[in-house]
């Protein structure tokens, strides 16, 4: 795999090479409802397990296969999980198993595991499956004693298999498990929902229709809530937020107001478990009849059903599943006799381990709170991610009539700067509507800083941003122009329009532009206003933020293309594809895209490589062609090396692989910037912009003195970014130190830690720093309230 791993720090780090799997047997099973991404998790467990020297077994058909034994429990090989990353559902099968719920069933299962020497179990499923696994673990020693009594195993077998270690991963499209921000399958289910909503919107607009969509989520409204945010739905019904009495009047009034505002369609989203405040079910047919009888609108019902579980997993789910699968094997290897069964979770941007039963208990508490009609408590227990989605939805669906809003005397300008990124429009829409709700006058600046100094500024109203969430690119227009040479004109325009705050949504130029404006505050009092930037760029190269709006959509474009390319290669055999991705000098898209697509090698600027590395990579692929996996995928970041160009690497591979494999190349180009934004980018843009406007409102109030806004402190020119687990406002001046301005990248990048993981899954020997892993945390901990998303 390409390159050195950089200078070694003084080693306080912990490397997984010290964790050996030799002599250990790990089994992996999927249980309960299927979810896209489960195969990515299975693949990661199998490959990581084999990599560390353990024997890995598939248990087919979930717990049923464990009870039945025989051919249902088979040893897995490296090749047996090839080409499963892009497949939806679960290739090892899943089943709901009554027998495992009985003591006799678990006794049979224990016997089948002991016969094969399996004492490490990786369970991918929902809370029911994980609870069952924990009970099995608690009963283990008793089950072994019974097997001895029945003469099925001897004392020695019982002694050598005395402990059963369990690690869980949550595969559930409902995202209804406490302790993790996202479960495997949720993001892909949102993709299916949004694909349908986008398709419905065109027909609904043609006929001026109202559509009522039912989405899955019997006990949890996450899918309904996030898809409502992502498509700008008029109304949403979820179990955690039953509407008050009289909701029928309110909803019909809002729908008719929207029609009066010349909105040609209405979308209402209903979770299948939606109820009113008297615990009475709210059904799509009831809503349809209501709209037809009260308003006479042409109304249709669409029930999505199992479509949401199907299809290929999104890039997010593949990466999440791969990270969790590797983390699960590490957790199993590190498990000791007194370690509780744990579940691998995602908090913010980090994989963490939490005690399984704490999460299960909290998940059950949610249901209890809802049964007792303590809905605020249920929302709080669901976790920070759910709470923030709900508060953003409430903010955007504010029921205050716009004529009743208390107007402030503040004028807030919104602009896009840099290259277009999918999700920018969702962020602008959210900013405009939250700003209006907060009482500000909102102004749109067209074409970035160039439009600013030319005076392309006009007021933007509530209705002007209708339908923007699903639009790709930048509807405001965006340019890469920096403000430094036009400060006089920009200050003049701010004075003319009395701009008292500025929100900049964009990439590296937006960051540099904000630095230039804030540095000029001494000379220009017009710039002494609150200014905040939201990172939006496919390259994800902005210091101060682990994620940027637009990069998820670009990753999905890369992953989809790689899937198609791999499929074409599977027909011809012995073919290697070399694909160039965008990103400037930042290797994020190439690395994370490579992880999602199952690439063999990824070349990036941040990890230098030479001709010896290229030679080693060709030899690695030559060896691979001798197996049953006769295709290869190589990704190259556009600026990874000025001499080893895509053409050079293509020609080198073609020459060196002659007679063993042939090569093709593909430059993805601007395809990565285009297309409709992914649900993640729509939702992320919506939430981050709402948070930025709330910050602007607070800062305006604090800096408003004697009839004017004036502030020149560092902390009033900020970048809002995700840092590990939290959304943080950071002064741009302080981020200077963290920036490599020549290559337009941050000096430290979190995703570089994913590179060894990608190499392991492609069968390269490498070093993997696991210092961050291994600490068992607790789900009940109180997280700081401020700065989270």
PDB file of N, CA, C and O in Angstrom, residues 701-710:
ATOM      1  N   UNK A 701     -27.127  40.477  19.815  1.00  0.00           N
ATOM      2  CA  UNK A 701     -27.705  41.073  21.030  1.00  0.00           C
ATOM      3  C   UNK A 701     -26.609  41.555  21.970  1.00  0.00           C
ATOM      4  O   UNK A 701     -26.732  42.604  22.608  1.00  0.00           O
ATOM      5  N   UNK A 702     -25.547  40.736  22.062  1.00  0.00           N
ATOM      6  CA  UNK A 702     -24.452  41.104  22.990  1.00  0.00           C
ATOM      7  C   UNK A 702     -23.662  42.314  22.486  1.00  0.00           C
ATOM      8  O   UNK A 702     -23.099  43.060  23.277  1.00  0.00           O
ATOM      9  N   UNK A 703     -23.618  42.492  21.146  1.00  0.00           N
ATOM     10  CA  UNK A 703     -22.771  43.568  20.611  1.00  0.00           C
ATOM     11  C   UNK A 703     -23.571  44.803  20.181  1.00  0.00           C
ATOM     12  O   UNK A 703     -23.036  45.707  19.558  1.00  0.00           O
ATOM     13  N   UNK A 704     -24.872  44.827  20.516  1.00  0.00           N
ATOM     14  CA  UNK A 704     -25.722  45.958  20.131  1.00  0.00           C
ATOM     15  C   UNK A 704     -25.722  46.987  21.258  1.00  0.00           C
ATOM     16  O   UNK A 704     -26.249  46.737  22.341  1.00  0.00           O
ATOM     17  N   UNK A 705     -25.059  48.098  20.996  1.00  0.00           N
ATOM     18  CA  UNK A 705     -24.994  49.150  22.026  1.00  0.00           C
ATOM     19  C   UNK A 705     -25.238  50.504  21.375  1.00  0.00           C
ATOM     20  O   UNK A 705     -24.734  50.776  20.284  1.00  0.00           O
ATOM     21  N   UNK A 706     -26.007  51.334  22.068  1.00  0.00           N
ATOM     22  CA  UNK A 706     -26.272  52.698  21.609  1.00  0.00           C
ATOM     23  C   UNK A 706     -26.743  52.750  20.150  1.00  0.00           C
ATOM     24  O   UNK A 706     -26.230  53.507  19.323  1.00  0.00           O
ATOM     25  N   UNK A 707     -27.655  51.835  19.840  1.00  0.00           N
ATOM     26  CA  UNK A 707     -28.270  51.891  18.516  1.00  0.00           C
ATOM     27  C   UNK A 707     -27.456  51.313  17.379  1.00  0.00           C
ATOM     28  O   UNK A 707     -27.828  51.457  16.216  1.00  0.00           O
ATOM     29  N   UNK A 708     -26.290  50.703  17.686  1.00  0.00           N
ATOM     30  CA  UNK A 708     -25.532  50.092  16.573  1.00  0.00           C
ATOM     31  C   UNK A 708     -24.813  48.830  17.029  1.00  0.00           C
ATOM     32  O   UNK A 708     -24.577  48.619  18.219  1.00  0.00           O
ATOM     33  N   UNK A 709     -24.482  48.023  16.030  1.00  0.00           N
ATOM     34  CA  UNK A 709     -23.737  46.784  16.311  1.00  0.00           C
ATOM     35  C   UNK A 709     -22.262  47.080  16.121  1.00  0.00           C
ATOM     36  O   UNK A 709     -21.841  47.631  15.091  1.00  0.00           O
ATOM     37  N   UNK A 710     -21.455  46.743  17.127  1.00  0.00           N
ATOM     38  CA  UNK A 710     -19.998  46.888  16.975  1.00  0.00           C
ATOM     39  C   UNK A 710     -19.311  45.794  17.781  1.00  0.00           C
ATOM     40  O   UNK A 710     -19.547  45.647  18.976  1.00  0.00           O
TER      41      UNK A 710
END
